[in-house]
JSON list of C-alpha atoms in Angstrom, two decimals:
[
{"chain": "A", "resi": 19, "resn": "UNK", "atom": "CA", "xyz": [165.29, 110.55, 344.69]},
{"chain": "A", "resi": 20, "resn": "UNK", "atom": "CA", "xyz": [164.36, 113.77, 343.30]},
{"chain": "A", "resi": 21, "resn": "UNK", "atom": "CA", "xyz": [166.75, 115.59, 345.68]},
{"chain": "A", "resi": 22, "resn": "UNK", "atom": "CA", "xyz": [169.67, 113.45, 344.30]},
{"chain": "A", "resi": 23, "resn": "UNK", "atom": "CA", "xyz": [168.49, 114.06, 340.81]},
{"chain": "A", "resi": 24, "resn": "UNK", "atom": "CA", "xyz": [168.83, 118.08, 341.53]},
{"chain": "A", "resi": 25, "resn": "UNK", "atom": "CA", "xyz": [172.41, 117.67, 343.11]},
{"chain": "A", "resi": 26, "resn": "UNK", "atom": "CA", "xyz": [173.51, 115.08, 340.27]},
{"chain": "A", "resi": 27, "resn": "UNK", "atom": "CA", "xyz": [172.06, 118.12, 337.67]},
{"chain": "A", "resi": 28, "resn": "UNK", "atom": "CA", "xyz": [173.66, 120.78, 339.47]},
{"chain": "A", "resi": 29, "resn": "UNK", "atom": "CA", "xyz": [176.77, 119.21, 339.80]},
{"chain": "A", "resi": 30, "resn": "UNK", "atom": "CA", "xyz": [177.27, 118.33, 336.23]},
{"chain": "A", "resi": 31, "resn": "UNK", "atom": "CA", "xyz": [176.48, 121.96, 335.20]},
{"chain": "A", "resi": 32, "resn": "UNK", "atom": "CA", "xyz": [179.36, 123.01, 337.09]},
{"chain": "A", "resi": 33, "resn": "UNK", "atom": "CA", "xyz": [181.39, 120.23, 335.75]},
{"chain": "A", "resi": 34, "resn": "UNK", "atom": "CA", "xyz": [180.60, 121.50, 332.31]},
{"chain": "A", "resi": 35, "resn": "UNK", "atom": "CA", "xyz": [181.20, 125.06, 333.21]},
{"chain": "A", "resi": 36, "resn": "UNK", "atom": "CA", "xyz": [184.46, 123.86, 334.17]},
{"chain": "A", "resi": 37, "resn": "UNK", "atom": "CA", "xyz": [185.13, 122.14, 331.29]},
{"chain": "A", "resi": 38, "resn": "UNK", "atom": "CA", "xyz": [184.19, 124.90, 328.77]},
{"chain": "A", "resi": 39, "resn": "UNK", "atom": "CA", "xyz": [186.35, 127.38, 330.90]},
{"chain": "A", "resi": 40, "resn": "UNK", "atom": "CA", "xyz": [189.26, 124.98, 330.74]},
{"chain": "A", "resi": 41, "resn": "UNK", "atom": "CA", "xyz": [188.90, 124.17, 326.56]},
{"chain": "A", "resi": 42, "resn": "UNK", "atom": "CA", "xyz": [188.56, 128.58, 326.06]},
{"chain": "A", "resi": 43, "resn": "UNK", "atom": "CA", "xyz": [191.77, 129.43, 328.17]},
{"chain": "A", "resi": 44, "resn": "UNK", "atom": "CA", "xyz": [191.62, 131.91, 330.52]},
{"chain": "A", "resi": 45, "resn": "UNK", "atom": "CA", "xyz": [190.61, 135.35, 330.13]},
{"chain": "A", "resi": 46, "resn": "UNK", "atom": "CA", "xyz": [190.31, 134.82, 326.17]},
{"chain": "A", "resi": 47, "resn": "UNK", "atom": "CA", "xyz": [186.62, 135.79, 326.22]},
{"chain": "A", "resi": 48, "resn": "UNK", "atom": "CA", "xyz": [187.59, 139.27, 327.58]},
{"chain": "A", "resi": 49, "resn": "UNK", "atom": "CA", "xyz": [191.16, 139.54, 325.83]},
{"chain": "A", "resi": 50, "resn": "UNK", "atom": "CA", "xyz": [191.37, 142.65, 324.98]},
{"chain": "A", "resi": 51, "resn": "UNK", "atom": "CA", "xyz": [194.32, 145.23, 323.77]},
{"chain": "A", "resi": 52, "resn": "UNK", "atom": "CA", "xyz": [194.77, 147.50, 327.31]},
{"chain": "A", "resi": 53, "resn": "UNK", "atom": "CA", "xyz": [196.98, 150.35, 325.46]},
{"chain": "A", "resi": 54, "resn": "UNK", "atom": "CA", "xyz": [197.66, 151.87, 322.28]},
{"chain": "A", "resi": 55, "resn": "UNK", "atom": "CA", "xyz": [200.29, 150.71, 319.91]},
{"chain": "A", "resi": 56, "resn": "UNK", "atom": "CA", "xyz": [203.50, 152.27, 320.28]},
{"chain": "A", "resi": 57, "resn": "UNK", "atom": "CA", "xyz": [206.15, 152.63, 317.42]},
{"chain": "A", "resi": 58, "resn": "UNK", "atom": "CA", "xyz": [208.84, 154.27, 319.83]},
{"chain": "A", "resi": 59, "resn": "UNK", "atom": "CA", "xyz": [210.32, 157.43, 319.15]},
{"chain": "A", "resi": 60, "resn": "UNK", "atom": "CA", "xyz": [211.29, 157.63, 315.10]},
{"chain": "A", "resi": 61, "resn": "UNK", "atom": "CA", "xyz": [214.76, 158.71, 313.95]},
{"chain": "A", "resi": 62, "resn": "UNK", "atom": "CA", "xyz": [213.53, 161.99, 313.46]},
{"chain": "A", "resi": 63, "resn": "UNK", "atom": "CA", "xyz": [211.72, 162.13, 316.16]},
{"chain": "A", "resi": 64, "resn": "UNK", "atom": "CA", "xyz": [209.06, 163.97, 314.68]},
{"chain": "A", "resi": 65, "resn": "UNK", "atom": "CA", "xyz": [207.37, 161.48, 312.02]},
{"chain": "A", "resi": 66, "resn": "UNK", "atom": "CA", "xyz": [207.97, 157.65, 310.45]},
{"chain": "A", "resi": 67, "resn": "UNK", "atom": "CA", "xyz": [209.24, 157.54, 307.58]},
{"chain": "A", "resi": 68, "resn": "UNK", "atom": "CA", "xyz": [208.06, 155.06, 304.34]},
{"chain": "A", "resi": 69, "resn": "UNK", "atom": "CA", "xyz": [210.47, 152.55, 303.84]},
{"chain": "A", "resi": 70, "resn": "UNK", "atom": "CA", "xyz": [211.73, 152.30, 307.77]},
{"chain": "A", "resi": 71, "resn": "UNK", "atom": "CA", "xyz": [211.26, 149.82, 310.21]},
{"chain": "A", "resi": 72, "resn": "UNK", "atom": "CA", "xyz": [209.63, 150.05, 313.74]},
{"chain": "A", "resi": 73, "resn": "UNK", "atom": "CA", "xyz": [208.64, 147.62, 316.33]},
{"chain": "A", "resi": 74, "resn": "UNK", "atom": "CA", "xyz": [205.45, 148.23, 317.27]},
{"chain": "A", "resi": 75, "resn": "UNK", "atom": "CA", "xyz": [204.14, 147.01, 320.93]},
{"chain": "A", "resi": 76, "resn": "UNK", "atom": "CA", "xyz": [200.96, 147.17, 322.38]},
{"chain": "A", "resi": 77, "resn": "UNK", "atom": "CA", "xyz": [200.11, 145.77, 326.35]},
{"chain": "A", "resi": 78, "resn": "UNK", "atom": "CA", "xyz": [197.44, 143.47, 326.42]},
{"chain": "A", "resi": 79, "resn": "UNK", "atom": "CA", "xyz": [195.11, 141.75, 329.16]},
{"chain": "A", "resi": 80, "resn": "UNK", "atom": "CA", "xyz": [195.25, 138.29, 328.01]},
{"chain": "A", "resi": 81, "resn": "UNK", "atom": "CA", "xyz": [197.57, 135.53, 326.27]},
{"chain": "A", "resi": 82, "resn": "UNK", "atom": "CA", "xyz": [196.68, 134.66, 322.72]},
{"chain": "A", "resi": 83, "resn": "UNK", "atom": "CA", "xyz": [197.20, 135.86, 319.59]},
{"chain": "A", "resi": 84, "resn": "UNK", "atom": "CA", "xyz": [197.13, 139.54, 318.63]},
{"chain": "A", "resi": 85, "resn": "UNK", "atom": "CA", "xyz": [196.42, 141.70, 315.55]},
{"chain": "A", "resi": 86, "resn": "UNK", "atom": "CA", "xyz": [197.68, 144.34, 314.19]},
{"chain": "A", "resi": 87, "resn": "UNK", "atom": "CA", "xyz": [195.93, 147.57, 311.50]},
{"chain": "A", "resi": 88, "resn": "UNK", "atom": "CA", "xyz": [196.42, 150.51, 309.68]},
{"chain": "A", "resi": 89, "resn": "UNK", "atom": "CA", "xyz": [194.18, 152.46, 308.42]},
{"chain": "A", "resi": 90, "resn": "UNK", "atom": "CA", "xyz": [194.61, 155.81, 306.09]},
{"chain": "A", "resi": 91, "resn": "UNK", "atom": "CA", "xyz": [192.37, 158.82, 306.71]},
{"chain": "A", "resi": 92, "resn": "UNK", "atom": "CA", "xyz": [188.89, 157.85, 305.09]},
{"chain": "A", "resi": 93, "resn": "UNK", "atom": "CA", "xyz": [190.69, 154.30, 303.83]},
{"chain": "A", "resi": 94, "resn": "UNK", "atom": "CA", "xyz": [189.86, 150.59, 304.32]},
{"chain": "A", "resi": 95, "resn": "UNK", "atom": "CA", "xyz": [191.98, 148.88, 307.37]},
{"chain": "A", "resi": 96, "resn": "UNK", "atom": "CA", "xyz": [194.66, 147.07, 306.01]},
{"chain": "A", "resi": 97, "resn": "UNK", "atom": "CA", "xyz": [196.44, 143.99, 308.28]},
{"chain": "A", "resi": 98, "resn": "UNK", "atom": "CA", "xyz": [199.80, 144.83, 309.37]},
{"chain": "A", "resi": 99, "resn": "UNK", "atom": "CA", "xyz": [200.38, 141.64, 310.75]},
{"chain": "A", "resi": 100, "resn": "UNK", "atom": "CA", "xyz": [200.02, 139.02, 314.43]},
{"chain": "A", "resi": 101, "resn": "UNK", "atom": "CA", "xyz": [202.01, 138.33, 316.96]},
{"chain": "A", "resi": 102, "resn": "UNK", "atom": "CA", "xyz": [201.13, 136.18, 320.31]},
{"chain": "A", "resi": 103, "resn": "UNK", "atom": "CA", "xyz": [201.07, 138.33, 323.33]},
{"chain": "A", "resi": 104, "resn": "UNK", "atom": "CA", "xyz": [204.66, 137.55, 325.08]},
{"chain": "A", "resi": 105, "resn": "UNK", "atom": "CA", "xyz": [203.62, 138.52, 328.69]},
{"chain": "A", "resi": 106, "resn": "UNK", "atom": "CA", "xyz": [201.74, 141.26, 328.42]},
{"chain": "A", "resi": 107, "resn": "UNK", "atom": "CA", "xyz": [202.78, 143.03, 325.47]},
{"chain": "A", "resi": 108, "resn": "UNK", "atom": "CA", "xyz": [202.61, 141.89, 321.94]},
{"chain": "A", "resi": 109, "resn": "UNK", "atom": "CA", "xyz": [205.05, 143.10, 319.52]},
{"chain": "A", "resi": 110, "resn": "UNK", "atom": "CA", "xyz": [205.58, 143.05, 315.64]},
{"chain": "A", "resi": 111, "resn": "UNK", "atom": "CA", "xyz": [207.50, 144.61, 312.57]},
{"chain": "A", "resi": 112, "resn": "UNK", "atom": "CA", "xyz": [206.17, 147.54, 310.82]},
{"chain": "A", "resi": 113, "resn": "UNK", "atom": "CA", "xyz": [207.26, 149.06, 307.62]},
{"chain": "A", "resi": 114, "resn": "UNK", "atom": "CA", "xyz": [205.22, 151.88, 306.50]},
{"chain": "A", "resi": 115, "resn": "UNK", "atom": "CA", "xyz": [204.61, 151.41, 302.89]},
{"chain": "A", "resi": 116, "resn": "UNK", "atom": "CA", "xyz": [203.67, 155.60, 301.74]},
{"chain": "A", "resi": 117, "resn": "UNK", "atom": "CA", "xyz": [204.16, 158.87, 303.03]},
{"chain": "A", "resi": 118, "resn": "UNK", "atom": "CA", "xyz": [200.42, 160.01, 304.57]},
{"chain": "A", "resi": 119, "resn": "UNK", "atom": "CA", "xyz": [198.67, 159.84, 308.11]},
{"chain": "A", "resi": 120, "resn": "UNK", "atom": "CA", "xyz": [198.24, 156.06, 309.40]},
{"chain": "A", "resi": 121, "resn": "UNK", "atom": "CA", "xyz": [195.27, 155.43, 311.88]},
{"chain": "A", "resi": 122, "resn": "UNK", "atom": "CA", "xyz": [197.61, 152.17, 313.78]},
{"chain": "A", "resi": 123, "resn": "UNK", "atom": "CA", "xyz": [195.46, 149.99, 316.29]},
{"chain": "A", "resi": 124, "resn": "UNK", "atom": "CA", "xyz": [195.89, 146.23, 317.69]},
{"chain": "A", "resi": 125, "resn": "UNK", "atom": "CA", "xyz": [192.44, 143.79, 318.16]},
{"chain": "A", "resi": 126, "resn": "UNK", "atom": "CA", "xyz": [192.52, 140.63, 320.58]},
{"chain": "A", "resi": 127, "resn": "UNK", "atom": "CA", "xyz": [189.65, 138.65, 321.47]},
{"chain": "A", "resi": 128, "resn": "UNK", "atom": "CA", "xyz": [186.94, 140.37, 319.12]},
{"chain": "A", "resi": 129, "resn": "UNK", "atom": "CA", "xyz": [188.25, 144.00, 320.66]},
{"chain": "A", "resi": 130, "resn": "UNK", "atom": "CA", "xyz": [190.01, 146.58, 318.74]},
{"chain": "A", "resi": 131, "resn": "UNK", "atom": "CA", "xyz": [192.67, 148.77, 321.06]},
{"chain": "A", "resi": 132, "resn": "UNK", "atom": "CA", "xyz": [192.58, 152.61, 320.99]},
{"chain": "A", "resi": 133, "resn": "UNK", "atom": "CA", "xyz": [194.19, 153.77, 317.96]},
{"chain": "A", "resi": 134, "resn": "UNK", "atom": "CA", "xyz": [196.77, 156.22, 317.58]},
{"chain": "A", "resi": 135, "resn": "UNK", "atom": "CA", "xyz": [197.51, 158.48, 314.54]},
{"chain": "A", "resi": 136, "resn": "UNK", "atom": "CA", "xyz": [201.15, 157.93, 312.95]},
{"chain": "A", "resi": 137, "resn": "UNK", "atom": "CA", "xyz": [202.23, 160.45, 310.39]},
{"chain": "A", "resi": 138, "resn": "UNK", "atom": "CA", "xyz": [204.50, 159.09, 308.04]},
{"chain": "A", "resi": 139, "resn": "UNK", "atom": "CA", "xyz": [206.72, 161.36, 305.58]},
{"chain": "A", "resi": 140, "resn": "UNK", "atom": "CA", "xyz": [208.68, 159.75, 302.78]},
{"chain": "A", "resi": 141, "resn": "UNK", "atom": "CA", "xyz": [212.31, 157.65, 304.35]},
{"chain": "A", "resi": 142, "resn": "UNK", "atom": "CA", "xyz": [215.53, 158.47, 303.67]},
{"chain": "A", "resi": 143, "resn": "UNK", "atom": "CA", "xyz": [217.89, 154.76, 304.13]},
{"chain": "A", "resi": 144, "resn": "UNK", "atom": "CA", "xyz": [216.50, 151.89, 304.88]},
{"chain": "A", "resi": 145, "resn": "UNK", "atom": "CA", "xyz": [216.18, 149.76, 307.96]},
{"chain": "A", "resi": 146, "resn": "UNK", "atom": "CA", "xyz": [217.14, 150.57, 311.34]},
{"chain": "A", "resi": 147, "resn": "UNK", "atom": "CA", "xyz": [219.46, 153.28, 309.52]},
{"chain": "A", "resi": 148, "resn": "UNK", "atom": "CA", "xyz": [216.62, 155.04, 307.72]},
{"chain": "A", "resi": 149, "resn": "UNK", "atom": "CA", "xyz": [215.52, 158.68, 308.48]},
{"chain": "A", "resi": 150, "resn": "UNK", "atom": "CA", "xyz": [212.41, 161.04, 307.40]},
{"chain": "A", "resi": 151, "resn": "UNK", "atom": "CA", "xyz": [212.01, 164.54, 307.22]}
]
């Protein structure tokens, strides 16, 4: 009986294991942000301008829902917004709020992405049709 006892343990341990990997999703414990976000090429084409709006992307590894930050030079991070990973890129609005240098990163899964610096001048226009010099 004992050796039917270890196979009835063993087997419901993998059951469970199962079973937890089923209720998490896959991949969600190592979702992660794979690239950094991207803004596309501003009007300009130098820097983004306050006022404007961009899409920002980022690829990621994993479905779920995705993050997005900015932070200013020395500043606290402020929450752009989230956006659930379409594929394997997640995309969302951005409207830069004041001229400066923007620190812009994505987080999925308890990991932050690589962050990229944005340097925003003050918009000329609004929308799609805005510029910055």
């Amino acid at each position: 009986m004992v050796r039917g006892a270890r196979t009835a343990v063993a087997i419901g341990g993998a059951v469970a294991g199962l079973v937890i990997t089923v209720i998490a999703g896959p991949g969600e414990a190592a979702a992660a942000p794979v690239g950094k976000v991207d803004a596309g090429v501003p009007f300009s084409s130098v820097v983004y301008g306050s006022g404007c709006r961009y899409d920002l992307t980022v690829p990621v590894d994993a479905t779920g829902r995705v993050t997005f930050w900015e932070r200013e030079q020395g500043g606290p991070e402020r929450f752009i917004g989230a956006a659930p990973a379409d594929g394997a890129i997640a995309t969302i609005r951005w409207v830069p709020r004041d001229p400066g240098d923007r620190q812009l990163y994505a987080k999925q899964g308890g990991v932050t992405g690589p962050k990229v610096l944005m340097r925003v001048h003050q918009g000329y226009g609004s929308g799609w049709a805005c510029f910055a010099l």
